[in-house]
Tab-separated table of C-alpha atoms in Angstrom:
chain	number	residue	atom	x	y	z
A	300	ASP	CA	-158.076	-157.610	34.917
A	301	SER	CA	-154.965	-154.721	36.032
A	302	GLY	CA	-152.735	-158.614	37.357
A	303	VAL	CA	-152.845	-157.041	40.663
A	304	THR	CA	-155.264	-158.728	43.518
A	305	GLN	CA	-156.160	-157.176	46.820
A	306	THR	CA	-158.327	-158.918	49.154
A	307	PRO	CA	-160.213	-159.461	50.814
A	308	LYS	CA	-162.942	-157.215	48.605
A	309	HIS	CA	-165.372	-156.236	51.574
A	310	LEU	CA	-164.169	-156.184	55.129
A	311	ILE	CA	-166.862	-154.857	57.683
A	312	THR	CA	-165.654	-154.315	61.242
A	313	ALA	CA	-166.671	-152.208	64.397
A	314	THR	CA	-165.109	-148.721	65.857
A	315	GLY	CA	-162.212	-149.312	67.644
A	316	GLN	CA	-160.874	-152.846	65.522
A	317	ARG	CA	-158.402	-153.946	63.527
A	318	VAL	CA	-157.976	-154.693	60.167
A	319	THR	CA	-155.129	-155.832	57.505
A	320	LEU	CA	-155.666	-155.454	53.913
A	321	ARG	CA	-153.748	-157.097	50.956
A	322	CYS	CA	-152.230	-156.259	48.179
A	323	SER	CA	-150.120	-158.517	45.167
A	324	PRO	CA	-148.598	-156.725	42.865
A	325	ARG	CA	-148.179	-157.438	38.999
A	326	SER	CA	-145.272	-160.146	38.570
A	327	GLY	CA	-142.208	-158.173	38.482
A	328	ASP	CA	-143.573	-154.828	39.671
A	329	LEU	CA	-140.990	-153.948	42.561
A	330	SER	CA	-143.408	-150.720	43.513
A	331	VAL	CA	-146.652	-151.040	45.873
A	332	TYR	CA	-148.443	-147.532	46.412
A	333	TRP	CA	-152.363	-147.559	48.770
A	334	TYR	CA	-154.764	-145.409	48.034
A	335	GLN	CA	-157.628	-144.321	49.573
A	336	GLN	CA	-161.305	-143.097	48.491
A	337	SER	CA	-163.632	-142.131	50.352
A	338	LEU	CA	-166.906	-139.767	49.848
A	339	ASP	CA	-165.538	-136.741	52.007
A	340	GLN	CA	-161.292	-137.210	50.998
A	341	GLY	CA	-161.511	-138.181	47.469
A	342	LEU	CA	-158.515	-140.530	46.354
A	343	GLN	CA	-155.773	-139.647	48.279
A	344	PHE	CA	-151.938	-141.356	48.371
A	345	LEU	CA	-151.494	-143.096	51.338
A	346	ILE	CA	-147.880	-144.205	50.864
A	347	GLN	CA	-145.671	-146.138	48.652
A	348	TYR	CA	-143.295	-148.715	49.262
A	349	TYR	CA	-140.222	-150.315	46.841
A	350	ASN	CA	-138.717	-153.307	47.129
A	351	GLY	CA	-139.408	-153.566	50.709
A	352	GLU	CA	-138.231	-150.293	51.558
A	353	GLU	CA	-140.601	-147.231	52.181
A	354	ARG	CA	-140.622	-144.928	49.515
A	355	ALA	CA	-143.119	-142.041	49.895
A	356	LYS	CA	-145.608	-141.252	52.112
A	357	GLY	CA	-148.610	-139.054	51.840
A	358	ASN	CA	-151.832	-138.651	53.685
A	359	ILE	CA	-151.379	-141.999	55.867
A	360	LEU	CA	-152.900	-141.454	59.245
A	361	GLU	CA	-150.397	-142.345	62.310
A	362	ARG	CA	-153.065	-145.588	62.908
A	363	PHE	CA	-152.051	-146.634	59.677
A	364	SER	CA	-148.978	-148.291	58.578
A	365	ALA	CA	-147.920	-150.553	55.595
A	366	GLN	CA	-145.160	-153.053	54.710
A	367	GLN	CA	-143.693	-154.862	52.103
A	368	PHE	CA	-142.008	-158.674	52.406
A	369	PRO	CA	-139.581	-160.394	50.686
A	370	ASP	CA	-142.173	-161.898	47.977
A	371	LEU	CA	-143.414	-158.298	47.409
A	372	HIS	CA	-146.764	-158.637	48.533
A	373	SER	CA	-147.974	-155.729	50.946
A	374	GLU	CA	-149.912	-155.048	53.570
A	375	LEU	CA	-151.987	-152.030	54.809
A	376	ASN	CA	-153.003	-152.203	58.648
A	377	LEU	CA	-155.284	-149.892	59.887
A	378	SER	CA	-156.109	-149.341	63.674
A	379	SER	CA	-158.743	-148.208	65.867
A	380	LEU	CA	-161.165	-147.923	63.645
A	381	GLU	CA	-163.147	-144.886	63.366
A	382	LEU	CA	-166.645	-144.140	61.128
A	383	GLY	CA	-164.417	-142.060	59.007
A	384	ASP	CA	-162.134	-144.651	58.014
A	385	SER	CA	-165.162	-146.356	55.836
A	386	ALA	CA	-163.752	-146.173	52.392
A	387	LEU	CA	-162.696	-148.146	49.277
A	388	TYR	CA	-158.917	-148.929	49.768
A	389	PHE	CA	-157.054	-149.405	46.363
A	390	CYS	CA	-153.579	-151.170	46.112
A	391	ALA	CA	-151.288	-150.177	42.834
A	392	SER	CA	-148.067	-151.132	41.569
A	393	SER	CA	-145.522	-150.221	38.937
A	394	VAL	CA	-142.082	-151.489	37.465
A	395	GLU	CA	-139.983	-148.778	38.891
A	396	PRO	CA	-136.575	-147.982	37.124
A	397	ALA	CA	-135.586	-145.086	37.463
A	398	SER	CA	-134.678	-143.901	33.644
A	399	SER	CA	-138.725	-143.779	32.388
A	400	TYR	CA	-142.014	-143.069	34.154
A	401	ASN	CA	-143.783	-146.276	35.238
A	402	GLU	CA	-148.125	-146.066	35.078
A	403	GLN	CA	-149.310	-147.406	38.101
A	404	PHE	CA	-151.869	-150.653	37.590
A	405	PHE	CA	-154.555	-150.366	40.082
A	406	GLY	CA	-156.222	-153.547	41.947
A	407	PRO	CA	-160.019	-154.037	42.414
A	408	GLY	CA	-159.815	-152.343	45.836
A	409	THR	CA	-160.920	-153.310	49.242
A	410	ARG	CA	-164.308	-151.772	50.458
A	411	LEU	CA	-164.139	-151.501	54.160
A	412	THR	CA	-167.199	-150.717	56.496
A	413	VAL	CA	-166.426	-149.351	59.813
A	414	LEU	CA	-169.762	-149.955	61.960
B	44	ALA	CA	-148.944	-128.281	47.508
B	45	GLN	CA	-149.797	-129.549	44.380
B	46	THR	CA	-153.296	-129.889	43.608
B	47	VAL	CA	-155.536	-130.260	41.129
B	48	THR	CA	-158.911	-129.043	40.043
B	49	GLN	CA	-162.089	-130.531	37.746
B	50	SER	CA	-164.652	-128.259	37.777
B	51	GLN	CA	-167.190	-130.191	36.966
B	52	PRO	CA	-168.968	-132.517	39.392
B	53	GLU	CA	-171.299	-134.077	36.490
B	54	MET	CA	-171.433	-133.956	32.798
B	55	SER	CA	-174.600	-135.692	30.336
B	56	VAL	CA	-174.456	-135.471	26.711
B	57	GLN	CA	-175.931	-137.688	24.257
B	58	GLU	CA	-174.558	-141.062	22.736
B	59	ALA	CA	-172.265	-140.430	19.526
B	60	GLU	CA	-171.330	-136.825	20.929
B	61	THR	CA	-168.414	-135.142	21.755
B	62	VAL	CA	-167.766	-134.110	25.599
B	63	THR	CA	-164.947	-132.488	26.889
B	64	LEU	CA	-163.876	-132.654	30.685
B	65	SER	CA	-162.070	-130.237	31.915
B	66	CYS	CA	-158.702	-130.214	34.640
B	67	THR	CA	-156.489	-127.656	35.829
B	68	TYR	CA	-153.682	-128.264	38.293
B	69	ASP	CA	-151.142	-126.075	39.888
B	70	THR	CA	-147.374	-127.313	40.217
B	71	SER	CA	-143.627	-125.341	40.328
B	72	GLU	CA	-142.012	-128.273	38.914
B	73	ASN	CA	-141.197	-128.198	35.350
B	74	ASN	CA	-140.914	-131.408	34.626
B	75	TYR	CA	-144.540	-133.880	35.463
B	76	TYR	CA	-146.971	-136.506	34.233
B	77	LEU	CA	-150.601	-135.723	33.938
B	78	PHE	CA	-153.593	-138.637	33.379
B	79	TRP	CA	-156.762	-138.875	33.066
B	80	TYR	CA	-158.329	-142.513	34.910
B	81	LYS	CA	-162.127	-143.973	34.073
B	82	GLN	CA	-163.141	-145.282	37.086
B	83	PRO	CA	-166.669	-147.093	36.147
B	84	PRO	CA	-169.614	-148.611	38.485
B	85	SER	CA	-167.153	-151.658	38.801
B	86	ARG	CA	-165.129	-149.206	40.733
B	87	GLN	CA	-161.909	-150.848	39.114
B	88	MET	CA	-159.294	-147.563	37.859
B	89	ILE	CA	-158.452	-147.483	34.528
B	90	LEU	CA	-155.950	-145.375	32.776
B	91	VAL	CA	-157.356	-143.762	30.068
B	92	ILE	CA	-154.345	-141.704	28.697
B	93	ARG	CA	-151.396	-140.161	29.808
B	94	GLN	CA	-149.155	-137.138	28.772
B	95	GLU	CA	-145.325	-135.954	29.619
B	96	ALA	CA	-144.816	-132.648	30.813
B	97	TYR	CA	-141.960	-131.858	28.245
B	98	LYS	CA	-144.179	-133.114	25.380
B	99	GLN	CA	-145.601	-130.774	23.243
B	100	GLN	CA	-147.616	-133.039	21.176
B	101	ASN	CA	-151.043	-133.775	22.513
B	102	ALA	CA	-151.536	-137.421	23.543
B	103	THR	CA	-154.441	-139.506	21.803
B	104	GLU	CA	-155.686	-142.853	22.086
B	105	ASN	CA	-158.412	-143.412	19.570
B	106	ARG	CA	-161.559	-141.845	20.388
B	107	PHE	CA	-159.602	-139.912	23.778
B	108	SER	CA	-157.583	-136.784	23.169
B	109	VAL	CA	-156.359	-134.404	25.183
B	110	ASN	CA	-155.745	-130.669	25.205
B	111	PHE	CA	-152.159	-129.616	27.323
B	112	GLN	CA	-151.600	-126.352	27.748
B	113	LYS	CA	-148.470	-126.111	30.292
B	114	ALA	CA	-148.803	-122.280	30.046
B	115	ALA	CA	-152.240	-122.587	31.868
B	116	LYS	CA	-151.592	-125.619	33.419
B	117	SER	CA	-154.544	-126.988	31.797
B	118	PHE	CA	-155.601	-130.630	30.902
B	119	SER	CA	-158.480	-131.777	29.299
B	120	LEU	CA	-159.960	-134.487	27.854
B	121	LYS	CA	-162.164	-134.912	24.579
B	122	ILE	CA	-163.960	-138.054	24.442
B	123	SER	CA	-164.913	-137.999	20.594
B	124	ASP	CA	-168.014	-140.034	19.474
B	125	SER	CA	-169.464	-140.651	23.104
B	126	GLN	CA	-170.604	-144.451	23.540
B	127	LEU	CA	-172.843	-145.704	26.953
B	128	GLY	CA	-169.806	-147.655	28.205
B	129	ASP	CA	-168.156	-144.369	28.384
B	130	THR	CA	-170.200	-143.836	31.245
B	131	ALA	CA	-168.299	-143.478	34.402
B	132	MET	CA	-166.102	-141.228	36.514
B	133	TYR	CA	-163.233	-139.456	35.026
B	134	PHE	CA	-160.041	-138.467	37.158
B	135	CYS	CA	-157.574	-135.946	36.549
B	136	ALA	CA	-154.437	-136.757	38.269
B	137	PHE	CA	-150.528	-135.339	38.669
B	138	ASP	CA	-147.317	-136.621	39.240
B	139	ASP	CA	-144.180	-134.515	39.315
B	140	SER	CA	-141.831	-137.170	40.859
B	141	PRO	CA	-138.367	-136.064	40.468
B	142	GLY	CA	-136.367	-138.356	37.880
B	143	GLY	CA	-139.644	-139.568	36.742
B	144	GLY	CA	-140.271	-142.250	39.054
B	145	ALA	CA	-143.583	-142.806	39.773
B	146	ASP	CA	-144.836	-141.298	43.299
B	147	GLY	CA	-147.826	-141.126	44.732
B	148	LEU	CA	-150.681	-139.438	42.551
B	149	THR	CA	-152.600	-136.631	43.182
B	150	PHE	CA	-156.455	-136.530	42.054
B	151	GLY	CA	-158.905	-134.084	41.062
B	152	LYS	CA	-162.542	-134.682	42.696
B	153	GLY	CA	-163.579	-136.141	39.518
B	154	THR	CA	-166.446	-135.664	37.159
B	155	HIS	CA	-169.100	-138.351	36.419
B	156	LEU	CA	-170.091	-138.520	32.953
B	157	ILE	CA	-172.959	-140.013	31.711
B	158	ILE	CA	-173.444	-140.809	28.240
B	159	GLN	CA	-177.441	-140.901	27.328
B	160	PRO	CA	-178.983	-143.515	24.957
């Protein structure tokens, strides 16, 4: 158990819908990352937040957005869903001091199925 | 853009054998970090080993070790005395965040390792 929690574990929805995935980082971790794992694209970095602020952006679609709240949990919002959005979405967290590298600890993932 | 290439989609070895998974990467940075992650059937991502590019010594964690060749941009993972529980997808990953702060990881496509009894 990495200490990172993600809800829900599974989500089944229809095309055109909007969903929200939730992530709680490890206690003390200020940085949250979102990744998408799909058969077509493999594992891709989507976006990173650090202490409530967006820090880095990867291959995140405009239909997707994220935020990190004052209690440091994060939500990933996916809208106008398409079949190709079906994937495993991971959240990871790290401590993030500037002086040394911090390991990213991954949550168990949310399996999204778009029908 | 950074890229990570794993040229072996699948490998199969007998229990107790040694196996080496290959990984090459491309970057213009001089300081960066390399990782091997394991993803068993449970889908959990587990860090196996990591290597800082500025360290010449190859990292080792119990049965897992790496062969880091910076000039060749190669980062292979060796698993000694392989066990049935080593069966999993293995991903090579790379992070060249400026200043060493963690940033988004770039992953390879993965190698599916099967340990046969």
